[in-house]
mmCIF file of C-alpha atoms in Angstrom:
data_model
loop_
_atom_site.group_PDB
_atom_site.id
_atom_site.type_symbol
_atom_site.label_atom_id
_atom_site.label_comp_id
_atom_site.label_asym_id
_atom_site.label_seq_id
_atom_site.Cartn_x
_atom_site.Cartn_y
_atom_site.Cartn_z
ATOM 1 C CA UNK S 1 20.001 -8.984 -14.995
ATOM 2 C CA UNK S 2 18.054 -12.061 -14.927
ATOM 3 C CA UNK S 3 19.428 -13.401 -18.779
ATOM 4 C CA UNK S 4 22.844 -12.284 -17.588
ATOM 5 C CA UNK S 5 22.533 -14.959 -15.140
ATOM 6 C CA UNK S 6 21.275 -17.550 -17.263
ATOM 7 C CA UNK S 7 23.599 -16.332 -19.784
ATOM 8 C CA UNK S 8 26.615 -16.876 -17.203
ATOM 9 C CA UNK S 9 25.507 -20.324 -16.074
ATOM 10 C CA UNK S 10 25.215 -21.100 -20.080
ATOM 11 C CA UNK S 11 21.545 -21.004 -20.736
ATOM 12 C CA UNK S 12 20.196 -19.257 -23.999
ATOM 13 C CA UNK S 13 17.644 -16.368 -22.833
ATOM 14 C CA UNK S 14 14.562 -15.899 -25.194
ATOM 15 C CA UNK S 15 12.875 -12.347 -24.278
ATOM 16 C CA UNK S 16 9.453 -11.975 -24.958
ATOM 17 C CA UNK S 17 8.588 -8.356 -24.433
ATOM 18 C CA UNK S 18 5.869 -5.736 -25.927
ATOM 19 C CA UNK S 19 8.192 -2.835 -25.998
ATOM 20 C CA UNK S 20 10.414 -2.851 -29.380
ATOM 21 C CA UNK S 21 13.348 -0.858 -27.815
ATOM 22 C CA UNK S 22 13.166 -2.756 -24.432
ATOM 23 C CA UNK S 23 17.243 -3.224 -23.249
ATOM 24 C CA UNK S 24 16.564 -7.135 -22.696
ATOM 25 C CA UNK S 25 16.877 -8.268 -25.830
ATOM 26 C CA UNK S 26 20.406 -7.443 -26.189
ATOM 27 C CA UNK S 27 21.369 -9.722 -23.825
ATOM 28 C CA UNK S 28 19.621 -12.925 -25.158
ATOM 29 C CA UNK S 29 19.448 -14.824 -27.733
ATOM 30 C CA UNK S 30 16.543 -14.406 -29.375
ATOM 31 C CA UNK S 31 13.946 -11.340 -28.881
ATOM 32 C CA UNK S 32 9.793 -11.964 -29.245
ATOM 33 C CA UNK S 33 8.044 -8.701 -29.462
ATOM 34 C CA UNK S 34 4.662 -9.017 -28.453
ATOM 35 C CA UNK S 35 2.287 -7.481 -25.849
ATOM 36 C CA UNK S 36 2.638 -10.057 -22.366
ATOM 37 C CA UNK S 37 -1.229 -11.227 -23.873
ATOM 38 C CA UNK S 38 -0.316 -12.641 -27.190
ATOM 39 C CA UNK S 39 -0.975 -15.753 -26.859
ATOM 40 C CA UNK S 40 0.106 -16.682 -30.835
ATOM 41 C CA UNK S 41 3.894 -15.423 -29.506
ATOM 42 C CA UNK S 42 3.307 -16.778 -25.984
ATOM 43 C CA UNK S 43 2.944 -19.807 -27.539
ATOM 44 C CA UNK S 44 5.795 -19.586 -29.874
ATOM 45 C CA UNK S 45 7.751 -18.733 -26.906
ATOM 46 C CA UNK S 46 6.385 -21.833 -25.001
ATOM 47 C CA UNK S 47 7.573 -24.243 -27.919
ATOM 48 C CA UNK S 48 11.236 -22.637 -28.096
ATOM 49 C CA UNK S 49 11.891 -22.871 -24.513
ATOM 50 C CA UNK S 50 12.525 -25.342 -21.759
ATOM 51 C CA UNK S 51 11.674 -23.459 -18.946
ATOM 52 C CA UNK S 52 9.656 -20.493 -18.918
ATOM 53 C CA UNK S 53 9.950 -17.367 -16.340
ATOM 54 C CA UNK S 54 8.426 -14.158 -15.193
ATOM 55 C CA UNK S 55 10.123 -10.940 -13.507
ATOM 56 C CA UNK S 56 6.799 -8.491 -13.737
ATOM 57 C CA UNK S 57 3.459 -9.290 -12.493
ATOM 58 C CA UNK S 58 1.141 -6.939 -14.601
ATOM 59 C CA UNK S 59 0.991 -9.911 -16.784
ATOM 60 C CA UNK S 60 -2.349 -11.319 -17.875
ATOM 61 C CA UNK S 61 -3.158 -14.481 -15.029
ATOM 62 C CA UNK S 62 -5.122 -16.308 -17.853
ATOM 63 C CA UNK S 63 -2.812 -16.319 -20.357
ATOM 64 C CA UNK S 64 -0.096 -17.312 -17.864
ATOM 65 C CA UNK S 65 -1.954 -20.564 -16.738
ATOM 66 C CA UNK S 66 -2.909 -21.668 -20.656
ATOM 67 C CA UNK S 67 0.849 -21.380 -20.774
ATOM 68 C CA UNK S 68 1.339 -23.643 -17.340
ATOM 69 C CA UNK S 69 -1.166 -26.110 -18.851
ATOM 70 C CA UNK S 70 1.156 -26.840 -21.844
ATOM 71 C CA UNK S 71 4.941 -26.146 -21.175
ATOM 72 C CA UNK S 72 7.099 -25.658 -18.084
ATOM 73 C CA UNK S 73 6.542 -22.742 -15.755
ATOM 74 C CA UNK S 74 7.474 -23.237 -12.888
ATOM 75 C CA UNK S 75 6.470 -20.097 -10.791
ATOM 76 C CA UNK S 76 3.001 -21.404 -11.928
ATOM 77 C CA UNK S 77 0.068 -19.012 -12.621
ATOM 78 C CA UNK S 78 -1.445 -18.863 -9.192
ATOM 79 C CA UNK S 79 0.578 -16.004 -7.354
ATOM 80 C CA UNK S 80 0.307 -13.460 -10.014
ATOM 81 C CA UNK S 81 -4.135 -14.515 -9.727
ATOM 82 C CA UNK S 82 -3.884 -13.976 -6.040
ATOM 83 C CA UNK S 83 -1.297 -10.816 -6.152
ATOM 84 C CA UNK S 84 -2.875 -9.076 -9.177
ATOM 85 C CA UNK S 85 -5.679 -8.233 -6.776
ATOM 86 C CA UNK S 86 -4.923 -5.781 -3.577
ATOM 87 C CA UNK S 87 -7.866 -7.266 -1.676
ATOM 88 C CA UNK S 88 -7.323 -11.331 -2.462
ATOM 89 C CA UNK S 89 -3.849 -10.347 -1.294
ATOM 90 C CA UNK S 90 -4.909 -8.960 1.774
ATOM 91 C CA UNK S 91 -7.069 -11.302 2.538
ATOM 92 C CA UNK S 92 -4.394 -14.465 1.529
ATOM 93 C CA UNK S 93 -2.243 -13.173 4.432
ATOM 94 C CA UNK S 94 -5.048 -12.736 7.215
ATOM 95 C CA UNK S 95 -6.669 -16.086 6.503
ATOM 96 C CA UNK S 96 -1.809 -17.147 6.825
ATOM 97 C CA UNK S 97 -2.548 -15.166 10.047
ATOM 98 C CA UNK S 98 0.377 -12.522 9.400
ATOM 99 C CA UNK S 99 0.080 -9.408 10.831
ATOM 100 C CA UNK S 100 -0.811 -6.742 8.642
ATOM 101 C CA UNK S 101 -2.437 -3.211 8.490
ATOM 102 C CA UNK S 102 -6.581 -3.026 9.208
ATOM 103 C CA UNK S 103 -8.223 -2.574 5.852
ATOM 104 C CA UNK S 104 -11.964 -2.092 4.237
ATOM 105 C CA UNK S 105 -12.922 -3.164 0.930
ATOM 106 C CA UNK S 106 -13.932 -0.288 -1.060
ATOM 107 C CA UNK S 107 -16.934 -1.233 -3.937
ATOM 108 C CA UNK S 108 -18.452 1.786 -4.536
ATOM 109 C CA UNK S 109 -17.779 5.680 -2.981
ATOM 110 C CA UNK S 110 -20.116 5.641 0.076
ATOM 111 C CA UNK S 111 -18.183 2.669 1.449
ATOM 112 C CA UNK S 112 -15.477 5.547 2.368
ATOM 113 C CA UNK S 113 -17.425 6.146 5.068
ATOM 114 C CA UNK S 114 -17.104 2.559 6.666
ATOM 115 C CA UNK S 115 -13.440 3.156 6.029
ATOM 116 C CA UNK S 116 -13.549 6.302 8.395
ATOM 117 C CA UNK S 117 -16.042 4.504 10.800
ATOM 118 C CA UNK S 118 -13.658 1.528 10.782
ATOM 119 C CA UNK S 119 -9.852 2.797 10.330
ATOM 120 C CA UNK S 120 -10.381 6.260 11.135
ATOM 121 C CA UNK S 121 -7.983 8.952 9.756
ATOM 122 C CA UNK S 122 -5.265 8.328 8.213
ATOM 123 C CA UNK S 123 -5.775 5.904 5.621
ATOM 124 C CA UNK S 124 -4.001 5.019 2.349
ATOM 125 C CA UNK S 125 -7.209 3.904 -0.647
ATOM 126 C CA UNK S 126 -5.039 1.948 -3.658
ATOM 127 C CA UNK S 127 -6.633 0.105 -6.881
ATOM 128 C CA UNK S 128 -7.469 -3.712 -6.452
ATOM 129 C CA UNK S 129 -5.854 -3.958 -9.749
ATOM 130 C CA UNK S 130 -2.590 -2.182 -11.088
ATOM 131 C CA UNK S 131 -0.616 0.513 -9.419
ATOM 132 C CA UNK S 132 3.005 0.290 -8.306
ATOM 133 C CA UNK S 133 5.942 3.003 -7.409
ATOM 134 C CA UNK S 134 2.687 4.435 -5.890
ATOM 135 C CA UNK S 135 0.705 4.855 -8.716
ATOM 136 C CA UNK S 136 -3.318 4.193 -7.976
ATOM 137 C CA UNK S 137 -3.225 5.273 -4.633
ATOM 138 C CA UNK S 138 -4.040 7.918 -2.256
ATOM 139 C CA UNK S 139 -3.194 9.240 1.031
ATOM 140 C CA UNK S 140 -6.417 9.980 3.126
ATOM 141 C CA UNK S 141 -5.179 12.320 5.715
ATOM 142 C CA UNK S 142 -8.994 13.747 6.688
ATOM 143 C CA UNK S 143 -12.350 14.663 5.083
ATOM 144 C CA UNK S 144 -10.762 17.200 3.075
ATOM 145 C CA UNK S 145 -9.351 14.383 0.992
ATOM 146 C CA UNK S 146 -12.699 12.302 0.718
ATOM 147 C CA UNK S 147 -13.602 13.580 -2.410
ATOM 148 C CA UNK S 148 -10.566 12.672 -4.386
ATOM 149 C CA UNK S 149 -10.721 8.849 -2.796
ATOM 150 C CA UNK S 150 -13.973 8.813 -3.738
ATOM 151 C CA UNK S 151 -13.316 9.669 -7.696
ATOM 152 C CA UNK S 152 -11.080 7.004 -7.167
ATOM 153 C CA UNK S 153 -13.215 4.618 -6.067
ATOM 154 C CA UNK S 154 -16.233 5.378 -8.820
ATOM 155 C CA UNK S 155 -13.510 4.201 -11.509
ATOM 156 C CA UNK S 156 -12.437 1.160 -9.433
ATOM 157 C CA UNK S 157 -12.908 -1.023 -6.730
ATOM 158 C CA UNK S 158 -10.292 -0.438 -4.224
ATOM 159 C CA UNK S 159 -9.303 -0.855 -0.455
ATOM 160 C CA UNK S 160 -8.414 1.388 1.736
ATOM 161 C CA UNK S 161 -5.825 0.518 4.585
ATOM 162 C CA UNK S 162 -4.351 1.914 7.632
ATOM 163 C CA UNK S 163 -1.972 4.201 7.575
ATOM 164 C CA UNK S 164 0.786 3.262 9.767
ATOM 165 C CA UNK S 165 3.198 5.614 11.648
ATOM 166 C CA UNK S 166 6.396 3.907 10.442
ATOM 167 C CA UNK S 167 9.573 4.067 11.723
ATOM 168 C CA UNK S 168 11.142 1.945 9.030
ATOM 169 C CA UNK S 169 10.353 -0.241 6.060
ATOM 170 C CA UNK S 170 12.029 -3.576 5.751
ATOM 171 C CA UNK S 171 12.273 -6.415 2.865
ATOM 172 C CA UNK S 172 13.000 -10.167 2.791
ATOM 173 C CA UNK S 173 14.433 -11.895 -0.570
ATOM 174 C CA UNK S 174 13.455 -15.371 -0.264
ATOM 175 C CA UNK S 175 13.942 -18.534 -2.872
ATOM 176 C CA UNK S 176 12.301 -21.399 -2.787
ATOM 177 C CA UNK S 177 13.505 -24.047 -4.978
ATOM 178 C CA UNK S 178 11.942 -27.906 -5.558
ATOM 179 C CA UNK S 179 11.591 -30.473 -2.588
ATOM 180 C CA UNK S 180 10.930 -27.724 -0.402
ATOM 181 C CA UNK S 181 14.443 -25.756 -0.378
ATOM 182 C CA UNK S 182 14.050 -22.306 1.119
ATOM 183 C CA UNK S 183 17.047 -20.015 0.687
ATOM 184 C CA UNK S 184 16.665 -16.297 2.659
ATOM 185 C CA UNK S 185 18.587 -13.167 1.679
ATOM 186 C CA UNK S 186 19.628 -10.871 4.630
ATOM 187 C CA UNK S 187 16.908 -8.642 6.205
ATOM 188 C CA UNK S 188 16.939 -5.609 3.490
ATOM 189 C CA UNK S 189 16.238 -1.651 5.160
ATOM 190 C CA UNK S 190 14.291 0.635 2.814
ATOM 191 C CA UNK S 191 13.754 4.057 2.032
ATOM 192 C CA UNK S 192 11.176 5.322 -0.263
ATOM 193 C CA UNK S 193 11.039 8.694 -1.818
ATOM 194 C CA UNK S 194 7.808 9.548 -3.124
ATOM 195 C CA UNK S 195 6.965 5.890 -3.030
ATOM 196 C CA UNK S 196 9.683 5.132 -5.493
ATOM 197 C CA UNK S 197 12.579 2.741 -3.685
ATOM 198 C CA UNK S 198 15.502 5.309 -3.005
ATOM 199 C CA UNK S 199 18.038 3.153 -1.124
ATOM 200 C CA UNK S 200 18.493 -0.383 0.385
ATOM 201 C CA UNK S 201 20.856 -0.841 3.297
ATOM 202 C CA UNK S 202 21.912 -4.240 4.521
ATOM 203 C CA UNK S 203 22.002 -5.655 6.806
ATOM 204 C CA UNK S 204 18.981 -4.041 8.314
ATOM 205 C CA UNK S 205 19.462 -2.190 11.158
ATOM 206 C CA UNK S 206 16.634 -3.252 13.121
ATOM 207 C CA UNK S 207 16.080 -6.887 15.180
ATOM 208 C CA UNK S 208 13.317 -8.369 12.731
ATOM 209 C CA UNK S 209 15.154 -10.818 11.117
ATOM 210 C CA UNK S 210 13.577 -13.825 12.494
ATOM 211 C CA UNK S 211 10.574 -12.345 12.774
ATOM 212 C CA UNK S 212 10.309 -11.577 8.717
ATOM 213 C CA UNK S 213 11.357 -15.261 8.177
ATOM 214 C CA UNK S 214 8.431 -16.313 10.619
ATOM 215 C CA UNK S 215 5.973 -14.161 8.879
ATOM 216 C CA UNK S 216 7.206 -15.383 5.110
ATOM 217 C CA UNK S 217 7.025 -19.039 6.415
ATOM 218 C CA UNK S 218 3.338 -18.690 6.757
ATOM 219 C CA UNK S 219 3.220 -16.571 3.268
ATOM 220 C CA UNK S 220 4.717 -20.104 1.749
ATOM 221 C CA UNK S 221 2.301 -22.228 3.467
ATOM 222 C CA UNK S 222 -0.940 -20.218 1.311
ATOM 223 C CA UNK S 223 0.935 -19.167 -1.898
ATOM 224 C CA UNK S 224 2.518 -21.389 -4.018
ATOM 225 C CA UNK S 225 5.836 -20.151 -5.126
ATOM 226 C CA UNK S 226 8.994 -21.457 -7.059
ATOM 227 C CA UNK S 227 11.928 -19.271 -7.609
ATOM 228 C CA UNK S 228 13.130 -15.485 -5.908
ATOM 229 C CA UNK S 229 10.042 -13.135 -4.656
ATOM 230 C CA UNK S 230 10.436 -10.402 -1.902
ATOM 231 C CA UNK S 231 7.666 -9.883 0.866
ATOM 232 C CA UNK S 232 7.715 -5.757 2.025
ATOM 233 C CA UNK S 233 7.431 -5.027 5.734
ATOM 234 C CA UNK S 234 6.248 -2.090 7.736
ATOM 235 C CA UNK S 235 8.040 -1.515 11.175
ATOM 236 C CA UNK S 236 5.843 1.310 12.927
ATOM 237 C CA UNK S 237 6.818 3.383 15.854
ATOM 238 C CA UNK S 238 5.863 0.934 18.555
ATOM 239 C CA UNK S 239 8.851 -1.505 16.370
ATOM 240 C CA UNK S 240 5.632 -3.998 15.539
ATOM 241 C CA UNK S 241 6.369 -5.456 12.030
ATOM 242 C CA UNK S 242 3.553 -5.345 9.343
ATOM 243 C CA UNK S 243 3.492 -7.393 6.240
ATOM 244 C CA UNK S 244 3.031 -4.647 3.555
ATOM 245 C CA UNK S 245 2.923 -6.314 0.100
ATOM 246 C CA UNK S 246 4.670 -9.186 -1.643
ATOM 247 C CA UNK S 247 6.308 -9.336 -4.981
ATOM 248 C CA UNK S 248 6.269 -12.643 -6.707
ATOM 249 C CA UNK S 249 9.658 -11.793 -8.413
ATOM 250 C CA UNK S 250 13.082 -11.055 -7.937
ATOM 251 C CA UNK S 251 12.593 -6.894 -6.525
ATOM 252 C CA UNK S 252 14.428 -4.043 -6.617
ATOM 253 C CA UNK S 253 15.607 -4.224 -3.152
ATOM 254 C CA UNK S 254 17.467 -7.036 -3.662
ATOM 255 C CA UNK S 255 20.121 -5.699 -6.415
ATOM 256 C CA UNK S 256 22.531 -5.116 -3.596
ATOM 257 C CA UNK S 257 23.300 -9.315 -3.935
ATOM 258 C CA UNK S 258 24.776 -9.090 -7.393
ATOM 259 C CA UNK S 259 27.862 -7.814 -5.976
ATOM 260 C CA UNK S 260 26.955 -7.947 -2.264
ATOM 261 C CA UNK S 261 26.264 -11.705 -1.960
ATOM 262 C CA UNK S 262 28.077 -15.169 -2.380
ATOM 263 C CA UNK S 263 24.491 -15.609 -4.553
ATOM 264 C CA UNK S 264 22.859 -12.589 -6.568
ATOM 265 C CA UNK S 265 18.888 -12.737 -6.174
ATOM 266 C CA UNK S 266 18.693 -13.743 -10.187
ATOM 267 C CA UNK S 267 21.694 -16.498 -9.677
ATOM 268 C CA UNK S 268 19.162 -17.997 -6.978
ATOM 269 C CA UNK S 269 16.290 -17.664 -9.350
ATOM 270 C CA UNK S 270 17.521 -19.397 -11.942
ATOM 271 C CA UNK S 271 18.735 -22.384 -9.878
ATOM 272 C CA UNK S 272 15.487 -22.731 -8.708
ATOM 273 C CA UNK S 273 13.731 -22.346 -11.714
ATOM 274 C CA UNK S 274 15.694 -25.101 -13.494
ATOM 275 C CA UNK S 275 15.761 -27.749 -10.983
ATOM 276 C CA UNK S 276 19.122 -26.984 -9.508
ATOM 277 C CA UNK S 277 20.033 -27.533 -5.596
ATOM 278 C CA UNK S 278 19.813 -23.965 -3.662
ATOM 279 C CA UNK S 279 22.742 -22.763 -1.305
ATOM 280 C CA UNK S 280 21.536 -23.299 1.966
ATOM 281 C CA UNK S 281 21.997 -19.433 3.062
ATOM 282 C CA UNK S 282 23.507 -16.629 0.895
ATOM 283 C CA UNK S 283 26.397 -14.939 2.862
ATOM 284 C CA UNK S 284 26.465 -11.233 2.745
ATOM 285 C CA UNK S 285 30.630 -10.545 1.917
ATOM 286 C CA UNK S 286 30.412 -7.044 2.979
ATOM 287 C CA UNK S 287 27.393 -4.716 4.306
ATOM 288 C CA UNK S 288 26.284 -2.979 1.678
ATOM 289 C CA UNK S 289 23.926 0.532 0.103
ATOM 290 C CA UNK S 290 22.172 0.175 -3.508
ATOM 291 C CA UNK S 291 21.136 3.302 -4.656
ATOM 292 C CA UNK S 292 18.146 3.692 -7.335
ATOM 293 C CA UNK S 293 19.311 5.950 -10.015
ATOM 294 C CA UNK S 294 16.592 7.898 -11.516
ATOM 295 C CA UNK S 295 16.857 10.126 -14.648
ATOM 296 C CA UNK S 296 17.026 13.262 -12.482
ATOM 297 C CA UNK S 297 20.030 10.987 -10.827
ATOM 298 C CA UNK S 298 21.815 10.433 -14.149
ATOM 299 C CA UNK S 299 21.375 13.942 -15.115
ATOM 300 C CA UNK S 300 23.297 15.214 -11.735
ATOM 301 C CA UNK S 301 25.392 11.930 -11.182
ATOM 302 C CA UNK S 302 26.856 10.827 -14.651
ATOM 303 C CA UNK S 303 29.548 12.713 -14.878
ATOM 304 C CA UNK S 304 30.928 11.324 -11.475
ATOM 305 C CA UNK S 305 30.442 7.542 -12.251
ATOM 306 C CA UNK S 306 34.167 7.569 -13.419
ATOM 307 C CA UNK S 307 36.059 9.228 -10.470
ATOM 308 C CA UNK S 308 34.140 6.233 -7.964
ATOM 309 C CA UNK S 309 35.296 2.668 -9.252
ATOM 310 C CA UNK S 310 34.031 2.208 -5.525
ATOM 311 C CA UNK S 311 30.438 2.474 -7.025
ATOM 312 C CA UNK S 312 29.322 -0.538 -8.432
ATOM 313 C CA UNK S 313 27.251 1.416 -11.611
ATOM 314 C CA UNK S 314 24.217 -0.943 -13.351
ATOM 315 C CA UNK S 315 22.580 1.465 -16.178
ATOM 316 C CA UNK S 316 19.890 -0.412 -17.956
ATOM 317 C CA UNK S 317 19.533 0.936 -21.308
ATOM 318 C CA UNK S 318 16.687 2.037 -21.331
ATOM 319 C CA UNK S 319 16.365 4.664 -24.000
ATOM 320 C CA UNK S 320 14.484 7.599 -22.536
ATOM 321 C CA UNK S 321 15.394 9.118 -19.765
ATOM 322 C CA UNK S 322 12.655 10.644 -17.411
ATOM 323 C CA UNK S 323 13.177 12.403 -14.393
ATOM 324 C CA UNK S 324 11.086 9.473 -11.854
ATOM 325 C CA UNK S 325 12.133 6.449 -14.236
ATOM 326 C CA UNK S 326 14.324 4.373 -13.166
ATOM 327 C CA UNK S 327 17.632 3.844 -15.213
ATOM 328 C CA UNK S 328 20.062 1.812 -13.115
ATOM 329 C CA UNK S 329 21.315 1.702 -10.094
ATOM 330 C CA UNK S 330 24.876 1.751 -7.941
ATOM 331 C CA UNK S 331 25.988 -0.749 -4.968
ATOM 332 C CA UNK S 332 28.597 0.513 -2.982
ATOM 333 C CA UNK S 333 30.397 -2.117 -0.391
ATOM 334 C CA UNK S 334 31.469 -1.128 2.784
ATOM 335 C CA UNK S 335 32.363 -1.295 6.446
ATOM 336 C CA UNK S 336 31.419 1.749 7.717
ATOM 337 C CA UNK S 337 27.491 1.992 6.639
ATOM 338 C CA UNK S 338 26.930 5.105 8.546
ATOM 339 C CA UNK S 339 29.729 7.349 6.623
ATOM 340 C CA UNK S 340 29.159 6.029 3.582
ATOM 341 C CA UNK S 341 25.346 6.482 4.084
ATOM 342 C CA UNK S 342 26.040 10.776 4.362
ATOM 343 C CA UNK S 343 28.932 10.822 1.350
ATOM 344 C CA UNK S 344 26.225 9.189 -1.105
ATOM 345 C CA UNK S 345 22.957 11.533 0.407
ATOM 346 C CA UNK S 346 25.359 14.467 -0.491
ATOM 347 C CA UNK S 347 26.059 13.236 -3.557
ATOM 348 C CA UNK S 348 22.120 12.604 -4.417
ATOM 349 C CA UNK S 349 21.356 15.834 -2.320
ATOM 350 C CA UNK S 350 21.061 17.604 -5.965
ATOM 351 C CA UNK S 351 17.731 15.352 -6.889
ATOM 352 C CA UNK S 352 14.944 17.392 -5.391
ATOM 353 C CA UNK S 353 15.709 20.864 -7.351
#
C-alpha cells in the first residue's frame, strides 16, 4: 500500500524483502531479496535509492543506523533502538510523563514476585524483545499462572504490566513531516480479537481526542520521528486514557484513510518522507469501519465480496492462507455507524467455528 502511493505520486518503489514470494514486489520496480540484516543488499539498496523507508520494526537497529550514516533515511534509526525494547519503551514515555500502565522489569523468574508485591493480580508479562498480534506475552490472572510467566521469563527478560480493566482501546495516526509539520488522523476505536486488530471505527466514539494529541505531543518531544507512526491507547473503566504502545510506522488501524480520508496514512508518509509540505489536517469524508480479514474470514467471506461494491475489499496477496493471518482487509463508508456495525458482525459472526 505504501509503493502504491509512491507509485501514484510517480516515484519508482525498490522492495527489499527476505521472503521470495512476498506480494510487494509486484508493485515496484525492482525487488531485493534478502533477509532485513544483509547488509551487502542493504547496501545495494542504499546506492539505488534516494530515499530510504521502513513499514516493520523487527528490523535489525544496527544495520538500520550503518544505513542512516551513509544514505537518506529519514525515519532515522533511533525509534526502532528505543521501540525494539518493551522496557526502554516504557520507560521513554514515563521519563515524556504520559500516563501509562504500572510495570516491573522482569530479569530473572523470582522477580515475579515483586511484580505481585508491586502490581498485584492481574498482570500481562510480554518479551522485551519481539512479540506482536500478542505473541510473547501472557496474561497473569493469579498464582495459578506463575509458573508459565516464569518459563517465560527464564528464556527472556521481560516486563510485566498492569492489567487494565478497559472499556475501550483507542489509536492516533500521526505524521510528522520536516520543519516541524505535525499532521493528526482522526481518533481511531479498536477492537481486538485474540489480540489480533478485528475492527477500526472512526471517528472514535469516546471524548479523547485532544487528550491523545496531548499525550503524542510529549511522545514527539523524546522520540525522534519523521513520517506516519500510530501511538495505541487504553481507555479503562474509570474513562482514564493509557498510552499502550507505539508503532513507528504507518499501522493497521489506520487503513480506513485510503478510502476514508482526503489523505491515506501512506499518501502522508510519503510526503513526509520526501520533503514534501503536509496537509495541515486530514478530513475524514465519511465515518467509516475497516474490517481485518483473516484467512478464516476469506474462507467464510469470499464468496460475498462481489454482491457488496459497498465494501471497499484490499486482499494482499499473500500466498498462504492461514486461519489468524492476515490477508486483507474491507472499509465500508457510512452514515449510520451503528447499523452498519451489526450487518458486518453478522456477516463475520461465522469466524469463531
Amino acid at each position: 500500500m505504501m509503493a502504491q502511493s509512491a507509485q501514484k505520486m510517480g516515484y519508482k518503489v525498490i522492495v527489499l524483502d527476505p521472503d521470495a514470494d512476498c506480494p510487494c514486489q509486484h508493485v515496484a520496480h525492482q525487488f531485493i531479496n534478502a533477509n532485513y540484516d544483509d547488509l551487502a543488499a542493504l547496501e545495494s539498496l542504499g546506492e539505488a535509492s534516494d530515499v530510504i523507508t521502513y513499514e516493520f520494526e523487527n528490523i535489525s537497529a544496527n544495520q538500520l543506523q550503518t544505513l542512516v550514516s551513509k544514505y537518506n533515511v529519514p525515519q532515522g534509526y533511533e525509534a526502532i533502538q528505543l521501540l525494539q525494547d518493551r522496557l526502554t519503551e516504557k520507560e521513554t514515555l514515563q521519563k515524556a510523563n504520559t500516563q501509562i500502565a504500572p510495570f516491573v522489569q522482569l530479569t530473572e523468574k523470582n522477580d515475579i514476585t515483586q511484580a505481585v508485591a508491586e502490581i498485584g493480580y492481574p498482570f500481562i508479562v510480554k518479551t522485551r524483545f519481539g512479540g506482536y498480534d500478542g505473541k510473547g506475552q501472557i496474561l497473569v490472572r493469579d498464582e495459578m499462572d506463575l509458573e508459565e510467566a516464569q518459563e517465560l521469563i527464564s528464556n527472556q527478560e521481560c516486563v510485566a504490566e498492569k492489567y487494565l480493566d478497559l472499556y475501550k482501546e483507542v489509536s492516533l495516526t500521526v505524521t510528522i513531516g520536516n520543519d516541524n509539520q505535525i499532521t493528526y488522523f482522526p481518533l481511531q476505536e479498536n477492537e481486538h480479537q485474540n489480540q489480533i486488530l478485528f475492527k477500526t471505527i472512526v471517528p472514535a466514539r469516546v471524548d479523547k481526542e485532544q487528550e491523545a494529541r496531548n499525550e503524542v505531543n510529549k511522545i514527539i518531544e523524546k522520540i525522534h520521528f519523521v513520517g506516519t507512526f500510530t501511538v495505541e491507547f487504553f481507555i479503562d473503566t474509570d474513562n482514564k486514557l493509557y498510552v499502550n504502545e507505539i508503532a513507528p510506522r504507518p499501522h493497521n488501524s489506520g487503513h480506513y484513510s485510503i478510502e476514508a480520508c482526503d489523505y491515506s496514512q501512506f499518501d502522508s508518509h510519503i510526503l513526509a518522507i520526501t520533503g514534501q509540505k503536509l496537509p495541515e489536517s486530514i478530513e475524514l469524508l465519511k465515518p467509516a469501519i475497516m474490517m481485518n480479514l483473516l484467512g478464516r474470514d476469506l474462507d467464510i467471506l469470499e464468496d460475498q465480496f462481489s454482491e457488496h461494491p459497498e465494501w471497499h475489499v484490499h486482499i494482499y496477496g499473500k500466498n498462504v492462507r492461514k486461519p489468524d493471518r492476515k490477508m486483507g482487509h474491507l472499509t465500508v463508508l457510512t452514515d449510520d455507524i451503528e447499523q452498519q456495525e451489526v450487518d458486518l458482525l453478522h456477516k463475520f459472526e461465522g469466524r469463531h467455528h
